[in-house]
Each structure stands twice: as structure tokens, then as C-alpha cells.
mmCIF file of C-alpha atoms in Angstrom:
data_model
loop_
_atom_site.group_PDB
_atom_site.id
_atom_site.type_symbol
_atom_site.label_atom_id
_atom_site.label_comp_id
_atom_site.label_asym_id
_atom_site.label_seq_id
_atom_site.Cartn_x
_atom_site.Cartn_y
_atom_site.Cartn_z
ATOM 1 C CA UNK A 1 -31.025 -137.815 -151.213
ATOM 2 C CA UNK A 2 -34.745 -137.021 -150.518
ATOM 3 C CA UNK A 3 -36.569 -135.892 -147.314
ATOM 4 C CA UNK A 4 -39.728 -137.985 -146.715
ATOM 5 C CA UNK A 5 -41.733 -135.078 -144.968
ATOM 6 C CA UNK A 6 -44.517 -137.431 -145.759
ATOM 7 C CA UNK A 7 -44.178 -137.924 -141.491
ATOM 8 C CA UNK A 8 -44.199 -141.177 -138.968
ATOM 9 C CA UNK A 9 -48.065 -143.144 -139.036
ATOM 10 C CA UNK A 10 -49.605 -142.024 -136.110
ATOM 11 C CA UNK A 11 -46.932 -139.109 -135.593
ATOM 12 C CA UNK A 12 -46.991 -135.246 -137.137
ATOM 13 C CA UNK A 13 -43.132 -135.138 -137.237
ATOM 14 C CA UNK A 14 -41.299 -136.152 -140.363
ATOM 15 C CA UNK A 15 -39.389 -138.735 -140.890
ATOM 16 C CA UNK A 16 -36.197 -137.211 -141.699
ATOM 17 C CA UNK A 17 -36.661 -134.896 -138.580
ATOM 18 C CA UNK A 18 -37.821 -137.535 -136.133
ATOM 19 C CA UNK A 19 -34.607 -140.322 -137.724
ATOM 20 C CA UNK A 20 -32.222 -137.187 -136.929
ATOM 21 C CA UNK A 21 -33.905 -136.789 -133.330
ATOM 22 C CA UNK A 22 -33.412 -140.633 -132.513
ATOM 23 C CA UNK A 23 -29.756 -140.562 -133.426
ATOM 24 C CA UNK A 24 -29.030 -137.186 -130.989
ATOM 25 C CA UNK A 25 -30.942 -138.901 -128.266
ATOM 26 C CA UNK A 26 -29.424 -142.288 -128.883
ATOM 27 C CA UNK A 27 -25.642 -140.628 -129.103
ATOM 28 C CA UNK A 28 -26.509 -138.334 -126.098
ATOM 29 C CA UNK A 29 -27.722 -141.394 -124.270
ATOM 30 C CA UNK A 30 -24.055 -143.163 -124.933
ATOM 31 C CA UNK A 31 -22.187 -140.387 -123.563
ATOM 32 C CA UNK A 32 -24.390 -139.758 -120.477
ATOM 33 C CA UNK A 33 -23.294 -143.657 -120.288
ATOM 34 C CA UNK A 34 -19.949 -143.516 -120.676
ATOM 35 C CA UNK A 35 -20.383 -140.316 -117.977
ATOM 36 C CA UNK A 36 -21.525 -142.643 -115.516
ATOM 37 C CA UNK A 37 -19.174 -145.305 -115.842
ATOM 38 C CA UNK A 38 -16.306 -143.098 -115.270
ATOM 39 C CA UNK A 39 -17.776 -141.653 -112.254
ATOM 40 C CA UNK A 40 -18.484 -144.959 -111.205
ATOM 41 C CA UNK A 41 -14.692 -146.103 -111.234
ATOM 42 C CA UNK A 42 -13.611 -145.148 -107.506
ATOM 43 C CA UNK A 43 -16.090 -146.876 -106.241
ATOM 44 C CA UNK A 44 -15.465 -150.182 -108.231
ATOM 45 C CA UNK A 45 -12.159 -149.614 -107.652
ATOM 46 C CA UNK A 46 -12.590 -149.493 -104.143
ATOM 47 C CA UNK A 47 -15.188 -152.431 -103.879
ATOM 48 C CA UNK A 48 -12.147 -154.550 -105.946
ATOM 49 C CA UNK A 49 -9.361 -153.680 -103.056
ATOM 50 C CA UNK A 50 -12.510 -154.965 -100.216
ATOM 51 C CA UNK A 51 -12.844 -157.916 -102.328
ATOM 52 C CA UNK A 52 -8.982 -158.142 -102.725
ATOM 53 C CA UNK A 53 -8.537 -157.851 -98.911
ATOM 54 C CA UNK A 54 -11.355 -160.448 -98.113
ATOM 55 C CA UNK A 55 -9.474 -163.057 -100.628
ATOM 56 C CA UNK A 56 -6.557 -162.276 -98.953
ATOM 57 C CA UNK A 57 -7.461 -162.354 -95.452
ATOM 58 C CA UNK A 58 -9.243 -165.605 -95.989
ATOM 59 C CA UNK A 59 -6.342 -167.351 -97.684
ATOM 60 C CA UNK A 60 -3.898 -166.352 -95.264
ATOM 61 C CA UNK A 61 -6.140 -168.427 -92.417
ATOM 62 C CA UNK A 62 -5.430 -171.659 -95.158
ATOM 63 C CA UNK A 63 -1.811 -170.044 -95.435
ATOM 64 C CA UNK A 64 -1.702 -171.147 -91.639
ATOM 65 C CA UNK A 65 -2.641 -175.061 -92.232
ATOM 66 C CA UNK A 66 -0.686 -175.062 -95.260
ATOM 67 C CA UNK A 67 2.189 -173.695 -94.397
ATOM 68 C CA UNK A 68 1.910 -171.330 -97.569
ATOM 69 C CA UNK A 69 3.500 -168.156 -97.858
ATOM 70 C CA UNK A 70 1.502 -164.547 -97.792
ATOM 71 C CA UNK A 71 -1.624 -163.321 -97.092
ATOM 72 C CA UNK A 72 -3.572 -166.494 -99.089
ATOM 73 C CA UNK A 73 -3.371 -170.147 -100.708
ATOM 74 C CA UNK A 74 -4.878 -169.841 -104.043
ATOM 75 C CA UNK A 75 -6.234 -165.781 -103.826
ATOM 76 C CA UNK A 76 -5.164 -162.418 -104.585
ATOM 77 C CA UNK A 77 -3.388 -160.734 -101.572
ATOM 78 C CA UNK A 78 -1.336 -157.688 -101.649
ATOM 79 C CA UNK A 79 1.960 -156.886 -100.062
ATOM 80 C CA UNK A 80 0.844 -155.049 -96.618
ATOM 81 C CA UNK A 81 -1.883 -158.220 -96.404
ATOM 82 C CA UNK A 82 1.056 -160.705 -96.422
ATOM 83 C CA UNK A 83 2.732 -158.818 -93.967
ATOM 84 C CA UNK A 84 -0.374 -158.579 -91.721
ATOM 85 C CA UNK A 85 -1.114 -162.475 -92.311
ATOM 86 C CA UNK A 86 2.721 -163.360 -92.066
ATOM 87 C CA UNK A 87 2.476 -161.241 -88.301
ATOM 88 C CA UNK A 88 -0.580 -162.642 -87.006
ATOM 89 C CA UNK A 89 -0.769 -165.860 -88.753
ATOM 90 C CA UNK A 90 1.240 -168.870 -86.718
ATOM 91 C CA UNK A 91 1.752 -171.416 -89.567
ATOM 92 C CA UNK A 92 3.190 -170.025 -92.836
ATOM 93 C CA UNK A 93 4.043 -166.922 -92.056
ATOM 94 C CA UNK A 94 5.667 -167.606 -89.204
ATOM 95 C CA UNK A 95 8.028 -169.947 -91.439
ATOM 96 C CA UNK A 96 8.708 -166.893 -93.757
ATOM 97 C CA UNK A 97 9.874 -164.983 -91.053
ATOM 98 C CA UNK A 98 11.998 -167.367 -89.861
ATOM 99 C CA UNK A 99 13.263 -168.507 -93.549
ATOM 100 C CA UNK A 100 13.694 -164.071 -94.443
ATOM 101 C CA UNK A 101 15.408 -163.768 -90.753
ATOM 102 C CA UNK A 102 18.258 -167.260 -91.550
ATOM 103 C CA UNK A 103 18.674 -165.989 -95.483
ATOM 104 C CA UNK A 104 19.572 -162.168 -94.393
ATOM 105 C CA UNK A 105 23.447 -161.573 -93.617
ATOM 106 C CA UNK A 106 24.895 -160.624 -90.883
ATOM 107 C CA UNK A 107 25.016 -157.139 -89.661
ATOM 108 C CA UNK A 108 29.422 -156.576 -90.709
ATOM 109 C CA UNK A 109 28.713 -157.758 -93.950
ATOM 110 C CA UNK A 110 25.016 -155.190 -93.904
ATOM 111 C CA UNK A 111 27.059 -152.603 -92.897
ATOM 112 C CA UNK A 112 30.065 -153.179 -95.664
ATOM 113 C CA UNK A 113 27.798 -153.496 -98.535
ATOM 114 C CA UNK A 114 26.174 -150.339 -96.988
ATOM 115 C CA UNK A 115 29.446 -148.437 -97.226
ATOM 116 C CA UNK A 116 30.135 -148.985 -100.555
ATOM 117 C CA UNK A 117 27.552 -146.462 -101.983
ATOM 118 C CA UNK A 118 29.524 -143.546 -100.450
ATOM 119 C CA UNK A 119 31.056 -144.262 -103.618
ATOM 120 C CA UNK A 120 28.273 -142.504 -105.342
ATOM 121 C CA UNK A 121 27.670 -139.858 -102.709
ATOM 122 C CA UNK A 122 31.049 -138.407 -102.982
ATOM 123 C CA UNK A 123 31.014 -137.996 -106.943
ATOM 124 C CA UNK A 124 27.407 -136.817 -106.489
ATOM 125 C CA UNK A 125 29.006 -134.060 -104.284
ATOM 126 C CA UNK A 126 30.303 -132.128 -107.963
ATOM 127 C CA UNK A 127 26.217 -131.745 -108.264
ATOM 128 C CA UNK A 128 25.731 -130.312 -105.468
ATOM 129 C CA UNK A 129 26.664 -126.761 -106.052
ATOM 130 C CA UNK A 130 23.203 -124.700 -106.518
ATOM 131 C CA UNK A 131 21.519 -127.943 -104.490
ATOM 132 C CA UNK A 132 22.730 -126.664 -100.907
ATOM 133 C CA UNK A 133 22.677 -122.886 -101.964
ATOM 134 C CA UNK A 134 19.077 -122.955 -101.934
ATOM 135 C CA UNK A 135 18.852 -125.646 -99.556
ATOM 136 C CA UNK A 136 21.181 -124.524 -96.645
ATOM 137 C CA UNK A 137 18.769 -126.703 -94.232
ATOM 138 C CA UNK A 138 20.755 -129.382 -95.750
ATOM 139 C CA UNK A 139 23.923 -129.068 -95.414
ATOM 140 C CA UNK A 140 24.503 -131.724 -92.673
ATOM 141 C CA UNK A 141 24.387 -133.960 -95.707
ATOM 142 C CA UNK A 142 27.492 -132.865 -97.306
ATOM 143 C CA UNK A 143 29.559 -133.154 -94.258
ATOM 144 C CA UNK A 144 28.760 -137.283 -93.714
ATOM 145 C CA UNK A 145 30.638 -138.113 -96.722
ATOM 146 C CA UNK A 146 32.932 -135.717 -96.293
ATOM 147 C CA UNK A 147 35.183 -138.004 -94.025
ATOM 148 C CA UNK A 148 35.448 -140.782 -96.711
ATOM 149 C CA UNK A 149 36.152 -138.413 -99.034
ATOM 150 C CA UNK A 150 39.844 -138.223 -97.750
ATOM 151 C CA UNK A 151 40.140 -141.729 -97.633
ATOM 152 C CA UNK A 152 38.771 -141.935 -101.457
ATOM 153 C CA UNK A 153 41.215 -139.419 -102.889
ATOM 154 C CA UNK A 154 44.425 -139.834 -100.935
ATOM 155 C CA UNK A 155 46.144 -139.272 -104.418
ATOM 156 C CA UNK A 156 44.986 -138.296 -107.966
ATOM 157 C CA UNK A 157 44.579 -141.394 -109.356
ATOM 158 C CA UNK A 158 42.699 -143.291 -105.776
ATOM 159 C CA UNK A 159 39.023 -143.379 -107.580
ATOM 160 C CA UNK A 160 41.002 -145.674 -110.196
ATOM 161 C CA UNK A 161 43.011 -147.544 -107.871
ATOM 162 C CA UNK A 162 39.797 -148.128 -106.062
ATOM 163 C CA UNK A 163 37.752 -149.456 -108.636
ATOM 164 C CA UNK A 164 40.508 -151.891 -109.720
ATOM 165 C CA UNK A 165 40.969 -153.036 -105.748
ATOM 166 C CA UNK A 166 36.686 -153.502 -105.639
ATOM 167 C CA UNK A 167 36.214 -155.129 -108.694
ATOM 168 C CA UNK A 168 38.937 -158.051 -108.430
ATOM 169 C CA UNK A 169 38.822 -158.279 -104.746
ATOM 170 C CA UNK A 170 35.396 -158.316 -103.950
ATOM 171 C CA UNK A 171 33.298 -158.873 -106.839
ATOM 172 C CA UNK A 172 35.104 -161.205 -108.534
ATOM 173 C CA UNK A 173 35.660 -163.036 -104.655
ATOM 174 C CA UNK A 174 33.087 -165.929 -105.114
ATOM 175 C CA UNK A 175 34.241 -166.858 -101.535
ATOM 176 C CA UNK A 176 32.651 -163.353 -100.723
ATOM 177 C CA UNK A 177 28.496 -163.564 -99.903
ATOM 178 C CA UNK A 178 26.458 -162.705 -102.812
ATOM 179 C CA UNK A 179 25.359 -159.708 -100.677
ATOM 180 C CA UNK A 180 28.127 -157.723 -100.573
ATOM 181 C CA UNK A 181 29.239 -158.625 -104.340
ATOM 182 C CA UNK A 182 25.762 -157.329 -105.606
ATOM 183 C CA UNK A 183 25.657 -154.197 -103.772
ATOM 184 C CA UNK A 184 29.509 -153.822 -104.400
ATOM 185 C CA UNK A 185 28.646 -153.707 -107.877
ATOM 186 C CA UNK A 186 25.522 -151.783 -107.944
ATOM 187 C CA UNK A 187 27.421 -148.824 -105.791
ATOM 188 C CA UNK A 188 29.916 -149.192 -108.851
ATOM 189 C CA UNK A 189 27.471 -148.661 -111.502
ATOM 190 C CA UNK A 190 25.126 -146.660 -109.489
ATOM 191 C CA UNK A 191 28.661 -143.911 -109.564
ATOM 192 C CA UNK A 192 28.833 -144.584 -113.067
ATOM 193 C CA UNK A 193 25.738 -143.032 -114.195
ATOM 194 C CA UNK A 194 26.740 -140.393 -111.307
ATOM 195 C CA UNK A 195 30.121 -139.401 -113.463
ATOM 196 C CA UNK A 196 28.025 -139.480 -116.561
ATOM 197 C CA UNK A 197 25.971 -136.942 -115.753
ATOM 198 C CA UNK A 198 28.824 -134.989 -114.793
ATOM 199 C CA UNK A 199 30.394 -134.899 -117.642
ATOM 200 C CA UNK A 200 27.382 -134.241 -119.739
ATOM 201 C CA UNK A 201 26.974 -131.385 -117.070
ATOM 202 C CA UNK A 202 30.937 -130.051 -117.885
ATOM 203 C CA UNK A 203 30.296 -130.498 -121.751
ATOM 204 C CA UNK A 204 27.319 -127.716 -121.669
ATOM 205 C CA UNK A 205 27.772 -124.672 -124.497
ATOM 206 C CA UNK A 206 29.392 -121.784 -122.811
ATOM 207 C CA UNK A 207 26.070 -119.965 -122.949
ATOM 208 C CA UNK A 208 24.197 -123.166 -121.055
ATOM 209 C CA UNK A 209 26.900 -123.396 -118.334
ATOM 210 C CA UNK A 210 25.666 -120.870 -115.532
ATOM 211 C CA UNK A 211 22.519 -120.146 -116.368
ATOM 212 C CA UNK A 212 18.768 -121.310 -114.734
ATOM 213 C CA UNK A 213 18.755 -124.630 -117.209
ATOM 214 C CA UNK A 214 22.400 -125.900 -115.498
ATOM 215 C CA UNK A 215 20.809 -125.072 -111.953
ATOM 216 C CA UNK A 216 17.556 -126.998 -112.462
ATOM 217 C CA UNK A 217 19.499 -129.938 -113.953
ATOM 218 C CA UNK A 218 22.560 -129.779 -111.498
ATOM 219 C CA UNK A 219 19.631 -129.591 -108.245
ATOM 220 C CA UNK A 220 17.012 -132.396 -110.029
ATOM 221 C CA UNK A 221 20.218 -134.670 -110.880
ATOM 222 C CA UNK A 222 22.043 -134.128 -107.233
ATOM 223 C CA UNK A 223 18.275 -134.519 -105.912
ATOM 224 C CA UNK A 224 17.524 -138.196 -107.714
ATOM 225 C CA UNK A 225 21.613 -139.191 -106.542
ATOM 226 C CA UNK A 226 21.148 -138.364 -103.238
ATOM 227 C CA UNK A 227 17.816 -139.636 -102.496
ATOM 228 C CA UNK A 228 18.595 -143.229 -104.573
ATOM 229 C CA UNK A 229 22.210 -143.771 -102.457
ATOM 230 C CA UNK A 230 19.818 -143.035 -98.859
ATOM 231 C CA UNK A 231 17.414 -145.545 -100.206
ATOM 232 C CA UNK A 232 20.018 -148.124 -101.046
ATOM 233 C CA UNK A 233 22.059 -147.750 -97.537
ATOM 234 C CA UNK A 234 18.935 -147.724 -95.802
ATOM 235 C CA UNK A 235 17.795 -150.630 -97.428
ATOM 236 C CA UNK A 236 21.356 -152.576 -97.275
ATOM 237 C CA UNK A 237 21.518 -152.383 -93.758
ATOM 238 C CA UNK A 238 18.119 -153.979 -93.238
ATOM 239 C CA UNK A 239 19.181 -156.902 -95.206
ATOM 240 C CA UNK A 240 17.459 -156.754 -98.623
ATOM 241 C CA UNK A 241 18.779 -156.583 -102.404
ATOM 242 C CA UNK A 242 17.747 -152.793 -103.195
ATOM 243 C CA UNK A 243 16.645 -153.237 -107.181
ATOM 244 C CA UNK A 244 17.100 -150.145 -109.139
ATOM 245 C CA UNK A 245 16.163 -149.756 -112.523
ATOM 246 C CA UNK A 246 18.586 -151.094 -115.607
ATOM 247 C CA UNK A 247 21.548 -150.872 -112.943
ATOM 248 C CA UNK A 248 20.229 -153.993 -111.121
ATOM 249 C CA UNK A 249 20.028 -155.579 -114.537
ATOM 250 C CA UNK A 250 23.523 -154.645 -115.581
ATOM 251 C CA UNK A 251 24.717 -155.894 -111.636
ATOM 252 C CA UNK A 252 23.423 -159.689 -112.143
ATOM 253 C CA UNK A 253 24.470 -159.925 -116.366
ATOM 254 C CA UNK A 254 28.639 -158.390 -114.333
ATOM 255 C CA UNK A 255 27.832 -161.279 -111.489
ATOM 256 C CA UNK A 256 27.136 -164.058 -113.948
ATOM 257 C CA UNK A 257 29.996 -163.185 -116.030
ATOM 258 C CA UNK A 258 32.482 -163.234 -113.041
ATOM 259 C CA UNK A 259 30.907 -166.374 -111.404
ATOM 260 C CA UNK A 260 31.916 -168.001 -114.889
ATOM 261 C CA UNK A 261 35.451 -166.846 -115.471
#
């Protein structure tokens, strides 16, 4: 290729040199662009949520003549704005509360379903070994389920006999409330996973078992247990269906198999 240094009419600069300038300013110009834009983002991120919460506020005040549920007819509201129309508003919400408050169970069966993931807890307890060594502050956590721990293994094979008694008494009950089936079944599968990761935990090379990989594993494992069974009890007694992920799935295929047999 040749380089015109012939030079731009009117200009000194060649043409090769000036065509090589224009690109570096014109690139330079599309990243001090792109520079902007992305320090732009909060802010249009934040100016989206106002927008978002002025939808939302204005469709919960049509909610109310409507009778509609949430924070707005036909706009975009998000969870705490449905809350704050549901409280305030006196139409729609008000018939939310009221539907949430008839649909929830009563506090027996709450408490039931809530009792069924110290299932969970107690295997969870073989996890717990470096968990409460470094974390003595703790410990009042491994004495709750240390009462129905007696109760679980009043012989060797109780955790079996258990399971058997659960799944054809209760979850295969359709008299039973859906309630305490589902969460009957998710405290199942949620112990499950629990004795899976046990096992993988017992089938470690010698030269794994012991060391600082087993205690990070064994703390992070007994950590995710114990936090997901507070969750679901805490949740249970309050009335709701606590969705976890691909055990909640598994729950509703078991359900819909036993509601056809």
C-alpha cells in the first residue's frame, strides 16, 4: 500500500497521518462513551426503581376500586410495594389479607409440619464436629435437637422405621392438609441430601479425612443444613410453603404421584 504524503487541501498534515489520527480520536471517543454509560448505570438504575415505585404506588390506589391484588392494576410493583399497598390500601389488599389469613392452616398443623425438619437437624448433627469447635458461641444449637434425638433413635433401625411410618401415614394421607404432606416430604428429602453429604464426607481418601479440606467442607455443609432447616421452621410456623431449590421440585412430582395411586 502507498502513503499519500501529498497532505489534506487546505491542511499541512498528510493524509495517511491525519486518516490514522481520525480513527484514534474516533475509537478514543467510543470508549470515553462507553465510560460514561457505565458510570451512568446507578443512577438509571435508581431513577427505574422511582419510576417502579410511582407505577406501583399509583396502581395500588386503582388496586383499591378494583379490588386487584398488589401494589397496582396494570403496572410494575415490587414485593415490599404490595405489602405497603395491601396495608394501607382498604379495597384489594384488604381482600388478600383476608383470602392469605382463611388459606393459612391452623397453628397444630404449623407447628407439626414445623417439627418434621428436626429430621434434618439431627443427621446434620454428624457435620457438626469442627462447626461448634470453632464456634463454641453456638452450642445452644446442638442441645434443641438433642431431645428428639432420643425419640428418633430409640433402636438401630428407628430412622428406617420412621421414614416408612411418615411416608405411608402422612404423605400418602390425602385426608391429611396439603400443608403438612408438603413439608412432610420436603423435611424427608431435605435429610436426604443431608445423609448424602455424609457419606461423601465418610468416603474421603485416608489422606483427605482430617485435614483443613474435611473441616472447611464439614463447617460450610453443617453451615448451609443448619441455616436452610431454621429458615424452613421459621417459615412453617408462619404459614407459608418454604420453596427450596430442586427439593421443592422433587416434593410436588412425590405429591402428584401419591395423590394418583
Amino acid at each position: 500500500a502507498r502513503l499519500d504524503l501529498a497532505g489534506d487541501e487546505g491542511s499541512g498534515a498528510p493524509r495517511g497521518l491525519g486518516s490514522g489520527l481520525g480513527f484514534g480520536l474516533q475509537g478514543s471517543g467510543r470508549v470515553a462513551q462507553r465510560t460514561r454509560g457505565l458510570r451512568s448505570l446507578p443512577e438509571r438504575l435508581s431513577r427505574w426503581l422511582c419510576r417502579a415505585e410511582g407505577e406501583g404506588a399509583a396502581g395500588g390506589s386503582a388496586g383499591d376500586a378494583s379490588g386487584s391484588e398488589g401494589g397496582g392494576g396494570g403496572g410494575f410493583s415490587l414485593p415490599w410495594q404490595r405489602k405497603k399497598s395491601g396495608a394501607g390500601g382498604s379495597g384489594g389488599g384488604a381482600e388478600v389479607n383476608d383470602e392469605e389469613a382463611i388459606n393459612k392452616p391452623n397453628i397444630f398443623i404449623r407447628i407439626v409440619s414445623a417439627c418434621m425438619y428436626f429430621i434434618p437437624w439431627i443427621d446434620a448433627q454428624q457435620l457438626s464436629n469442627y462447626f461448634y469447635d470453632q464456634w463454641s458461641v453456638l452450642l445452644p444449637f446442638y442441645m434443641v435437637p438433642a431431645w428428639p434425638a432420643k425419640l428418633y433413635f430409640f433402636t438401630p433401625m428407628a430412622p428406617l422405621i420412621w421414614f416408612f411410618m411418615l411416608f405411608s401415614l402422612v404423605i400418602r394421607n390425602k385426608r391429611l392438609p396439603h400443608f403438612l404432606r408438603f413439608h412432610t416430604m420436603q423435611a424427608m428429602m431435605t435429610d436426604i441430601v443431608v445423609m448424602l453429604v455424609g457419606l461423601t464426607r465418610q468416603s474421603l481418601p485416608y489422606y483427605v479425612a482430617g485435614s483443613w479440606v474435611d473441616a472447611v467442607l464439614s463447617q460450610y455443609a453443617f453451615l448451609c443444613a443448619l441455616l436452610t432447616v431454621l429458615w424452613c421452621i421459621w417459615k412453617t410456623v408462619e404459614g407459608y410453603y418454604v420453596e427450596l431449590p430442586f427439593v421443592s421440585e422433587a416434593v410436588y412430582i412425590q405429591l402428584s404421584i401419591a395423590d394418583m395411586m
